[in-house]
Amino acid sequence: AAGVIQSPRHLIKEKRETATLKCYPIPRHDTVYWYQQGPGQDPQFLISFYEKMQSDKGSIPDRFSAQQFSDYHSELNMSSLELGDSALYFCASSSPDRGTEAFFGQGTRLTVV
Amino acid sequence: AQSVAQPEDQVNVAEGNPLTVKCTYSVSGNPYLFWYVQYPNRGLQFLLKYITGDNLVKGSYGFEAEFNKSQTSFHLKKPSALVSDSALYFCAVRDKYPGGGNKLTFGTGTQLKVEL
């Protein structure tokens, strides 16, 4: 079965650079979530989209932005990267029904040096 | 705000013994509760969920969870642990957001270690 696809799997950037993370949800899933997981931490919700509109916003820095496109894939844009942005970034997708589970991608490991 | 708490950072159990990973919740209204497992450098894998109905929910890999409304708990259990069950387990609660896009809020995670 198709799963959530994230690219790239690994990314190394220098401070103050920009990064773009991509997420391709499971077919027919119209809701996408982004999470950030620091070392030894639980996943922290960043932002979500439903039908290409932002539906919820969590602890996402102003330096980050995201969008969902017409084909439902999503991109997380990160600018002015800081060392503290080094983390595992997960994308998840689901149908909008509250009772359905979210399916997670393998994550993108971002290292800022 | 809705939240879940996992009081144990780590749980150690011998292979073949039953295991329990604890989770308590704080929600308004009916809770939508989930368990996920994470292996090193991997994404979170869905194990099971409680939406409504039977308090004992069965999930993947022989795991089950018991919803207890009076104790506001949703503990994860397995009758006989395997070494391969060693991983990080997260309890989560789902918010209801108008128009869809209900986000999951995770607990702090419990590291399960199953030893021979």
PDB file of C-alpha atoms in Angstrom:
ATOM      1  CA  ALA A   1       0.000   0.000   0.000  1.00  0.00           C
ATOM      2  CA  ALA A   2       1.160   3.521  -0.733  1.00  0.00           C
ATOM      3  CA  GLY A   3       2.546   5.411   2.223  1.00  0.00           C
ATOM      4  CA  VAL A   4       3.444   8.989   2.979  1.00  0.00           C
ATOM      5  CA  ILE A   5       6.557   9.949   1.045  1.00  0.00           C
ATOM      6  CA  GLN A   6       8.971  12.555   2.319  1.00  0.00           C
ATOM      7  CA  SER A   7      11.974  13.976   0.548  1.00  0.00           C
ATOM      8  CA  PRO A   8      14.786  14.317   1.064  1.00  0.00           C
ATOM      9  CA  ARG A   9      15.463  11.761   3.781  1.00  0.00           C
ATOM     10  CA  HIS A  10      18.546  13.595   4.956  1.00  0.00           C
ATOM     11  CA  LEU A  11      19.577  17.202   4.549  1.00  0.00           C
ATOM     12  CA  ILE A  12      22.604  19.102   5.751  1.00  0.00           C
ATOM     13  CA  LYS A  13      22.518  22.880   5.661  1.00  0.00           C
ATOM     14  CA  GLU A  14      24.627  25.673   7.047  1.00  0.00           C
ATOM     15  CA  LYS A  15      23.353  28.348   9.396  1.00  0.00           C
ATOM     16  CA  ARG A  16      21.332  31.065   7.711  1.00  0.00           C
ATOM     17  CA  GLU A  17      20.643  28.896   4.670  1.00  0.00           C
ATOM     18  CA  THR A  18      17.195  27.859   3.502  1.00  0.00           C
ATOM     19  CA  ALA A  19      15.699  24.387   3.191  1.00  0.00           C
ATOM     20  CA  THR A  20      12.604  22.959   1.556  1.00  0.00           C
ATOM     21  CA  LEU A  21      11.073  19.703   2.722  1.00  0.00           C
ATOM     22  CA  LYS A  22       8.507  17.900   0.626  1.00  0.00           C
ATOM     23  CA  CYS A  23       5.664  15.599   1.588  1.00  0.00           C
ATOM     24  CA  TYR A  24       3.457  13.468  -0.642  1.00  0.00           C
ATOM     25  CA  PRO A  25       0.405  12.190   1.253  1.00  0.00           C
ATOM     26  CA  ILE A  26      -1.349   8.903   0.816  1.00  0.00           C
ATOM     27  CA  PRO A  27      -3.701   9.069  -2.198  1.00  0.00           C
ATOM     28  CA  ARG A  28      -7.140  10.480  -1.320  1.00  0.00           C
ATOM     29  CA  HIS A  29      -5.869  11.916   1.950  1.00  0.00           C
ATOM     30  CA  ASP A  30      -6.651  15.603   1.927  1.00  0.00           C
ATOM     31  CA  THR A  31      -5.143  16.546   5.275  1.00  0.00           C
ATOM     32  CA  VAL A  32      -1.429  16.999   5.882  1.00  0.00           C
ATOM     33  CA  TYR A  33       0.384  17.657   9.148  1.00  0.00           C
ATOM     34  CA  TRP A  34       3.972  18.667   9.857  1.00  0.00           C
ATOM     35  CA  TYR A  35       5.769  17.747  13.060  1.00  0.00           C
ATOM     36  CA  GLN A  36       9.224  18.495  14.406  1.00  0.00           C
ATOM     37  CA  GLN A  37      10.967  15.997  16.657  1.00  0.00           C
ATOM     38  CA  GLY A  38      14.157  17.062  18.405  1.00  0.00           C
ATOM     39  CA  PRO A  39      16.598  14.520  19.862  1.00  0.00           C
ATOM     40  CA  GLY A  40      14.907  12.609  22.664  1.00  0.00           C
ATOM     41  CA  GLN A  41      11.744  14.679  22.305  1.00  0.00           C
ATOM     42  CA  ASP A  42       8.169  13.917  21.423  1.00  0.00           C
ATOM     43  CA  PRO A  43       6.890  15.174  18.066  1.00  0.00           C
ATOM     44  CA  GLN A  44       5.790  18.792  18.221  1.00  0.00           C
ATOM     45  CA  PHE A  45       3.014  19.918  15.934  1.00  0.00           C
ATOM     46  CA  LEU A  46       3.979  22.670  13.503  1.00  0.00           C
ATOM     47  CA  ILE A  47       1.158  23.194  11.051  1.00  0.00           C
ATOM     48  CA  SER A  48      -1.580  21.389   9.160  1.00  0.00           C
ATOM     49  CA  PHE A  49      -3.528  21.785   5.947  1.00  0.00           C
ATOM     50  CA  TYR A  50      -6.943  20.617   4.856  1.00  0.00           C
ATOM     51  CA  GLU A  51      -7.989  20.924   1.251  1.00  0.00           C
ATOM     52  CA  LYS A  52      -5.034  23.221   0.528  1.00  0.00           C
ATOM     53  CA  MET A  53      -5.944  25.665   3.293  1.00  0.00           C
ATOM     54  CA  GLN A  54      -4.108  26.032   6.555  1.00  0.00           C
ATOM     55  CA  SER A  55      -6.285  24.386   9.195  1.00  0.00           C
ATOM     56  CA  ASP A  56      -4.225  24.626  12.353  1.00  0.00           C
ATOM     57  CA  LYS A  57      -0.986  26.172  13.496  1.00  0.00           C
ATOM     58  CA  GLY A  58       1.254  25.068  16.288  1.00  0.00           C
ATOM     59  CA  SER A  59       4.714  26.042  17.401  1.00  0.00           C
ATOM     60  CA  ILE A  60       6.005  26.930  13.969  1.00  0.00           C
ATOM     61  CA  PRO A  61       8.640  29.684  13.890  1.00  0.00           C
ATOM     62  CA  ASP A  62       7.969  32.733  11.735  1.00  0.00           C
ATOM     63  CA  ARG A  63      11.028  31.738   9.695  1.00  0.00           C
ATOM     64  CA  PHE A  64       9.122  28.677   8.518  1.00  0.00           C
ATOM     65  CA  SER A  65       6.251  28.596   6.072  1.00  0.00           C
ATOM     66  CA  ALA A  66       4.320  25.823   4.445  1.00  0.00           C
ATOM     67  CA  GLN A  67       1.683  25.237   1.841  1.00  0.00           C
ATOM     68  CA  GLN A  68      -0.364  22.488   0.311  1.00  0.00           C
ATOM     69  CA  PHE A  69      -0.639  22.326  -3.451  1.00  0.00           C
ATOM     70  CA  SER A  70      -3.443  21.341  -5.790  1.00  0.00           C
ATOM     71  CA  ASP A  71      -2.170  17.739  -5.932  1.00  0.00           C
ATOM     72  CA  TYR A  72      -2.240  17.719  -2.090  1.00  0.00           C
ATOM     73  CA  HIS A  73       1.481  17.475  -1.662  1.00  0.00           C
ATOM     74  CA  SER A  74       2.937  19.871   0.861  1.00  0.00           C
ATOM     75  CA  GLU A  75       6.196  21.740   1.266  1.00  0.00           C
ATOM     76  CA  LEU A  76       7.768  23.127   4.408  1.00  0.00           C
ATOM     77  CA  ASN A  77      10.066  26.057   3.723  1.00  0.00           C
ATOM     78  CA  MET A  78      12.623  26.945   6.337  1.00  0.00           C
ATOM     79  CA  SER A  79      14.715  30.091   6.121  1.00  0.00           C
ATOM     80  CA  SER A  80      17.534  31.608   8.162  1.00  0.00           C
ATOM     81  CA  LEU A  81      18.285  28.196   9.571  1.00  0.00           C
ATOM     82  CA  GLU A  82      19.610  27.957  13.091  1.00  0.00           C
ATOM     83  CA  LEU A  83      21.495  25.174  14.835  1.00  0.00           C
ATOM     84  CA  GLY A  84      18.416  24.533  16.933  1.00  0.00           C
ATOM     85  CA  ASP A  85      16.406  23.660  13.841  1.00  0.00           C
ATOM     86  CA  SER A  86      18.322  20.391  13.586  1.00  0.00           C
ATOM     87  CA  ALA A  87      15.654  17.742  14.066  1.00  0.00           C
ATOM     88  CA  LEU A  88      13.611  15.048  12.448  1.00  0.00           C
ATOM     89  CA  TYR A  89      10.706  16.535  10.511  1.00  0.00           C
ATOM     90  CA  PHE A  90       7.696  14.331   9.972  1.00  0.00           C
ATOM     91  CA  CYS A  91       4.825  14.706   7.635  1.00  0.00           C
ATOM     92  CA  ALA A  92       1.594  12.828   8.221  1.00  0.00           C
ATOM     93  CA  SER A  93      -1.619  12.543   6.261  1.00  0.00           C
ATOM     94  CA  SER A  94      -5.145  11.504   7.021  1.00  0.00           C
ATOM     95  CA  SER A  95      -8.697  11.922   5.971  1.00  0.00           C
ATOM     96  CA  PRO A  96     -10.440  14.759   7.857  1.00  0.00           C
ATOM     97  CA  ASP A  97     -12.546  12.385   9.938  1.00  0.00           C
ATOM     98  CA  ARG A  98     -11.467  12.855  13.538  1.00  0.00           C
ATOM     99  CA  GLY A  99     -11.752   9.129  14.113  1.00  0.00           C
ATOM    100  CA  THR A 100      -9.188   8.134  11.538  1.00  0.00           C
ATOM    101  CA  GLU A 101      -5.551   7.660  12.279  1.00  0.00           C
ATOM    102  CA  ALA A 102      -2.798   9.752  10.761  1.00  0.00           C
ATOM    103  CA  PHE A 103      -0.110   7.956   8.782  1.00  0.00           C
ATOM    104  CA  PHE A 104       3.425   9.217   9.090  1.00  0.00           C
ATOM    105  CA  GLY A 105       6.243   9.384   6.617  1.00  0.00           C
ATOM    106  CA  GLN A 106       9.779   8.246   7.383  1.00  0.00           C
ATOM    107  CA  GLY A 107      10.819  11.778   8.145  1.00  0.00           C
ATOM    108  CA  THR A 108      13.507  14.152   6.944  1.00  0.00           C
ATOM    109  CA  ARG A 109      16.521  14.482   9.175  1.00  0.00           C
ATOM    110  CA  LEU A 110      17.743  18.053   8.966  1.00  0.00           C
ATOM    111  CA  THR A 111      21.173  18.869  10.301  1.00  0.00           C
ATOM    112  CA  VAL A 112      22.197  22.501  10.506  1.00  0.00           C
ATOM    113  CA  VAL A 113      25.936  23.070  10.865  1.00  0.00           C
TER     114      VAL A 113
ATOM    115  CA  ALA B   1      -6.363  22.072  25.650  1.00  0.00           C
ATOM    116  CA  GLN B   2      -6.370  18.341  25.302  1.00  0.00           C
ATOM    117  CA  SER B   3      -3.339  16.426  26.469  1.00  0.00           C
ATOM    118  CA  VAL B   4      -1.969  13.013  27.329  1.00  0.00           C
ATOM    119  CA  ALA B   5       0.636  12.086  29.897  1.00  0.00           C
ATOM    120  CA  GLN B   6       3.011   9.167  29.938  1.00  0.00           C
ATOM    121  CA  PRO B   7       4.374   8.909  33.469  1.00  0.00           C
ATOM    122  CA  GLU B   8       7.202   6.482  32.681  1.00  0.00           C
ATOM    123  CA  ASP B   9      10.211   7.436  30.605  1.00  0.00           C
ATOM    124  CA  GLN B  10      11.285   3.808  30.352  1.00  0.00           C
ATOM    125  CA  VAL B  11       9.764   0.413  30.955  1.00  0.00           C
ATOM    126  CA  ASN B  12      11.857  -2.733  31.198  1.00  0.00           C
ATOM    127  CA  VAL B  13      10.346  -6.175  30.861  1.00  0.00           C
ATOM    128  CA  ALA B  14      11.615  -9.694  30.281  1.00  0.00           C
ATOM    129  CA  GLU B  15      10.702 -11.425  27.051  1.00  0.00           C
ATOM    130  CA  GLY B  16       7.592 -13.535  27.475  1.00  0.00           C
ATOM    131  CA  ASN B  17       6.266 -11.430  30.330  1.00  0.00           C
ATOM    132  CA  PRO B  18       3.259  -9.147  29.978  1.00  0.00           C
ATOM    133  CA  LEU B  19       3.953  -5.488  29.389  1.00  0.00           C
ATOM    134  CA  THR B  20       2.050  -2.316  30.182  1.00  0.00           C
ATOM    135  CA  VAL B  21       2.857   1.187  28.972  1.00  0.00           C
ATOM    136  CA  LYS B  22       0.810   3.785  30.790  1.00  0.00           C
ATOM    137  CA  CYS B  23      -1.061   6.773  29.424  1.00  0.00           C
ATOM    138  CA  THR B  24      -3.542   9.136  31.031  1.00  0.00           C
ATOM    139  CA  TYR B  25      -5.541  11.743  29.205  1.00  0.00           C
ATOM    140  CA  SER B  26      -7.126  15.096  29.835  1.00  0.00           C
ATOM    141  CA  VAL B  27      -9.791  16.027  27.295  1.00  0.00           C
ATOM    142  CA  SER B  28     -13.094  17.775  27.114  1.00  0.00           C
ATOM    143  CA  GLY B  29     -15.815  15.648  25.666  1.00  0.00           C
ATOM    144  CA  ASN B  30     -15.235  12.202  24.236  1.00  0.00           C
ATOM    145  CA  PRO B  31     -11.560  11.377  23.777  1.00  0.00           C
ATOM    146  CA  TYR B  32     -10.080  10.116  20.553  1.00  0.00           C
ATOM    147  CA  LEU B  33      -6.951   8.283  21.650  1.00  0.00           C
ATOM    148  CA  PHE B  34      -4.148   6.650  19.708  1.00  0.00           C
ATOM    149  CA  TRP B  35      -0.962   4.667  20.262  1.00  0.00           C
ATOM    150  CA  TYR B  36       2.015   4.924  17.950  1.00  0.00           C
ATOM    151  CA  VAL B  37       5.378   3.150  17.992  1.00  0.00           C
ATOM    152  CA  GLN B  38       8.667   4.578  16.752  1.00  0.00           C
ATOM    153  CA  TYR B  39      11.761   2.566  15.932  1.00  0.00           C
ATOM    154  CA  PRO B  40      15.134   4.355  15.767  1.00  0.00           C
ATOM    155  CA  ASN B  41      15.332   6.895  12.944  1.00  0.00           C
ATOM    156  CA  ARG B  42      11.950   5.829  11.645  1.00  0.00           C
ATOM    157  CA  GLY B  43       8.543   7.388  11.355  1.00  0.00           C
ATOM    158  CA  LEU B  44       5.724   6.725  13.751  1.00  0.00           C
ATOM    159  CA  GLN B  45       3.676   3.629  13.091  1.00  0.00           C
ATOM    160  CA  PHE B  46       0.038   3.444  14.093  1.00  0.00           C
ATOM    161  CA  LEU B  47      -0.777   0.663  16.565  1.00  0.00           C
ATOM    162  CA  LEU B  48      -4.368   1.164  17.640  1.00  0.00           C
ATOM    163  CA  LYS B  49      -7.039   3.706  18.507  1.00  0.00           C
ATOM    164  CA  TYR B  50     -10.019   4.228  20.744  1.00  0.00           C
ATOM    165  CA  ILE B  51     -12.937   6.156  19.301  1.00  0.00           C
ATOM    166  CA  THR B  52     -15.993   4.626  20.870  1.00  0.00           C
ATOM    167  CA  GLY B  53     -17.403   1.231  21.739  1.00  0.00           C
ATOM    168  CA  ASP B  54     -15.587  -1.549  23.548  1.00  0.00           C
ATOM    169  CA  ASN B  55     -13.144  -0.402  26.172  1.00  0.00           C
ATOM    170  CA  LEU B  56     -10.631  -3.055  25.129  1.00  0.00           C
ATOM    171  CA  VAL B  57      -9.133  -2.185  21.777  1.00  0.00           C
ATOM    172  CA  LYS B  58      -6.996  -4.637  19.820  1.00  0.00           C
ATOM    173  CA  GLY B  59      -4.312  -3.428  17.465  1.00  0.00           C
ATOM    174  CA  SER B  60      -1.274  -4.430  15.458  1.00  0.00           C
ATOM    175  CA  TYR B  61       1.472  -6.874  16.520  1.00  0.00           C
ATOM    176  CA  GLY B  62      -0.599  -8.329  19.367  1.00  0.00           C
ATOM    177  CA  PHE B  63      -0.958  -5.060  21.233  1.00  0.00           C
ATOM    178  CA  GLU B  64      -4.140  -3.976  22.927  1.00  0.00           C
ATOM    179  CA  ALA B  65      -5.205  -1.037  25.031  1.00  0.00           C
ATOM    180  CA  GLU B  66      -7.807  -0.577  27.699  1.00  0.00           C
ATOM    181  CA  PHE B  67      -9.822   2.608  27.849  1.00  0.00           C
ATOM    182  CA  ASN B  68     -10.858   3.469  31.397  1.00  0.00           C
ATOM    183  CA  LYS B  69     -13.082   6.510  31.654  1.00  0.00           C
ATOM    184  CA  SER B  70     -13.179   6.681  35.433  1.00  0.00           C
ATOM    185  CA  GLN B  71      -9.393   6.654  35.650  1.00  0.00           C
ATOM    186  CA  THR B  72      -8.932   8.685  32.434  1.00  0.00           C
ATOM    187  CA  SER B  73      -6.406   6.124  31.275  1.00  0.00           C
ATOM    188  CA  PHE B  74      -5.560   4.363  28.045  1.00  0.00           C
ATOM    189  CA  HIS B  75      -2.792   1.921  28.912  1.00  0.00           C
ATOM    190  CA  LEU B  76      -1.095  -0.114  26.202  1.00  0.00           C
ATOM    191  CA  LYS B  77      -0.689  -3.809  26.916  1.00  0.00           C
ATOM    192  CA  LYS B  78       0.649  -6.991  25.441  1.00  0.00           C
ATOM    193  CA  PRO B  79       0.308 -10.428  27.044  1.00  0.00           C
ATOM    194  CA  SER B  80       3.772 -11.655  26.051  1.00  0.00           C
ATOM    195  CA  ALA B  81       6.564  -9.234  25.163  1.00  0.00           C
ATOM    196  CA  LEU B  82       9.106  -9.822  22.412  1.00  0.00           C
ATOM    197  CA  VAL B  83      12.604  -8.406  22.132  1.00  0.00           C
ATOM    198  CA  SER B  84      11.493  -6.905  18.814  1.00  0.00           C
ATOM    199  CA  ASP B  85       8.891  -4.835  20.686  1.00  0.00           C
ATOM    200  CA  SER B  86      11.705  -2.694  22.059  1.00  0.00           C
ATOM    201  CA  ALA B  87      10.984   0.798  20.755  1.00  0.00           C
ATOM    202  CA  LEU B  88       9.622   4.212  21.712  1.00  0.00           C
ATOM    203  CA  TYR B  89       5.888   4.318  22.305  1.00  0.00           C
ATOM    204  CA  PHE B  90       3.745   7.424  22.082  1.00  0.00           C
ATOM    205  CA  CYS B  91       0.229   7.957  23.294  1.00  0.00           C
ATOM    206  CA  ALA B  92      -1.687  10.679  21.446  1.00  0.00           C
ATOM    207  CA  VAL B  93      -4.998  12.496  21.560  1.00  0.00           C
ATOM    208  CA  ARG B  94      -6.734  14.061  18.638  1.00  0.00           C
ATOM    209  CA  ASP B  95      -8.219  17.530  18.780  1.00  0.00           C
ATOM    210  CA  LYS B  96     -11.354  18.342  16.919  1.00  0.00           C
ATOM    211  CA  TYR B  97     -10.817  21.250  14.617  1.00  0.00           C
ATOM    212  CA  PRO B  98     -13.638  22.801  12.629  1.00  0.00           C
ATOM    213  CA  GLY B  99     -13.304  22.074   8.959  1.00  0.00           C
ATOM    214  CA  GLY B 100     -10.941  19.190   9.396  1.00  0.00           C
ATOM    215  CA  GLY B 101      -7.230  19.006  10.031  1.00  0.00           C
ATOM    216  CA  ASN B 102      -7.456  17.583  13.493  1.00  0.00           C
ATOM    217  CA  LYS B 103      -3.972  17.540  14.904  1.00  0.00           C
ATOM    218  CA  LEU B 104      -2.518  14.875  17.139  1.00  0.00           C
ATOM    219  CA  THR B 105      -0.975  15.886  20.420  1.00  0.00           C
ATOM    220  CA  PHE B 106       1.589  13.407  21.681  1.00  0.00           C
ATOM    221  CA  GLY B 107       2.736  12.373  25.091  1.00  0.00           C
ATOM    222  CA  THR B 108       6.406  12.505  25.965  1.00  0.00           C
ATOM    223  CA  GLY B 109       6.974   8.901  24.970  1.00  0.00           C
ATOM    224  CA  THR B 110       7.960   5.750  26.845  1.00  0.00           C
ATOM    225  CA  GLN B 111      11.009   3.746  25.880  1.00  0.00           C
ATOM    226  CA  LEU B 112      10.202   0.061  26.098  1.00  0.00           C
ATOM    227  CA  LYS B 113      13.110  -2.327  26.535  1.00  0.00           C
ATOM    228  CA  VAL B 114      12.453  -6.034  26.331  1.00  0.00           C
ATOM    229  CA  GLU B 115      15.315  -8.214  27.460  1.00  0.00           C
ATOM    230  CA  LEU B 116      16.017 -11.920  27.072  1.00  0.00           C
TER     231      LEU B 116
END
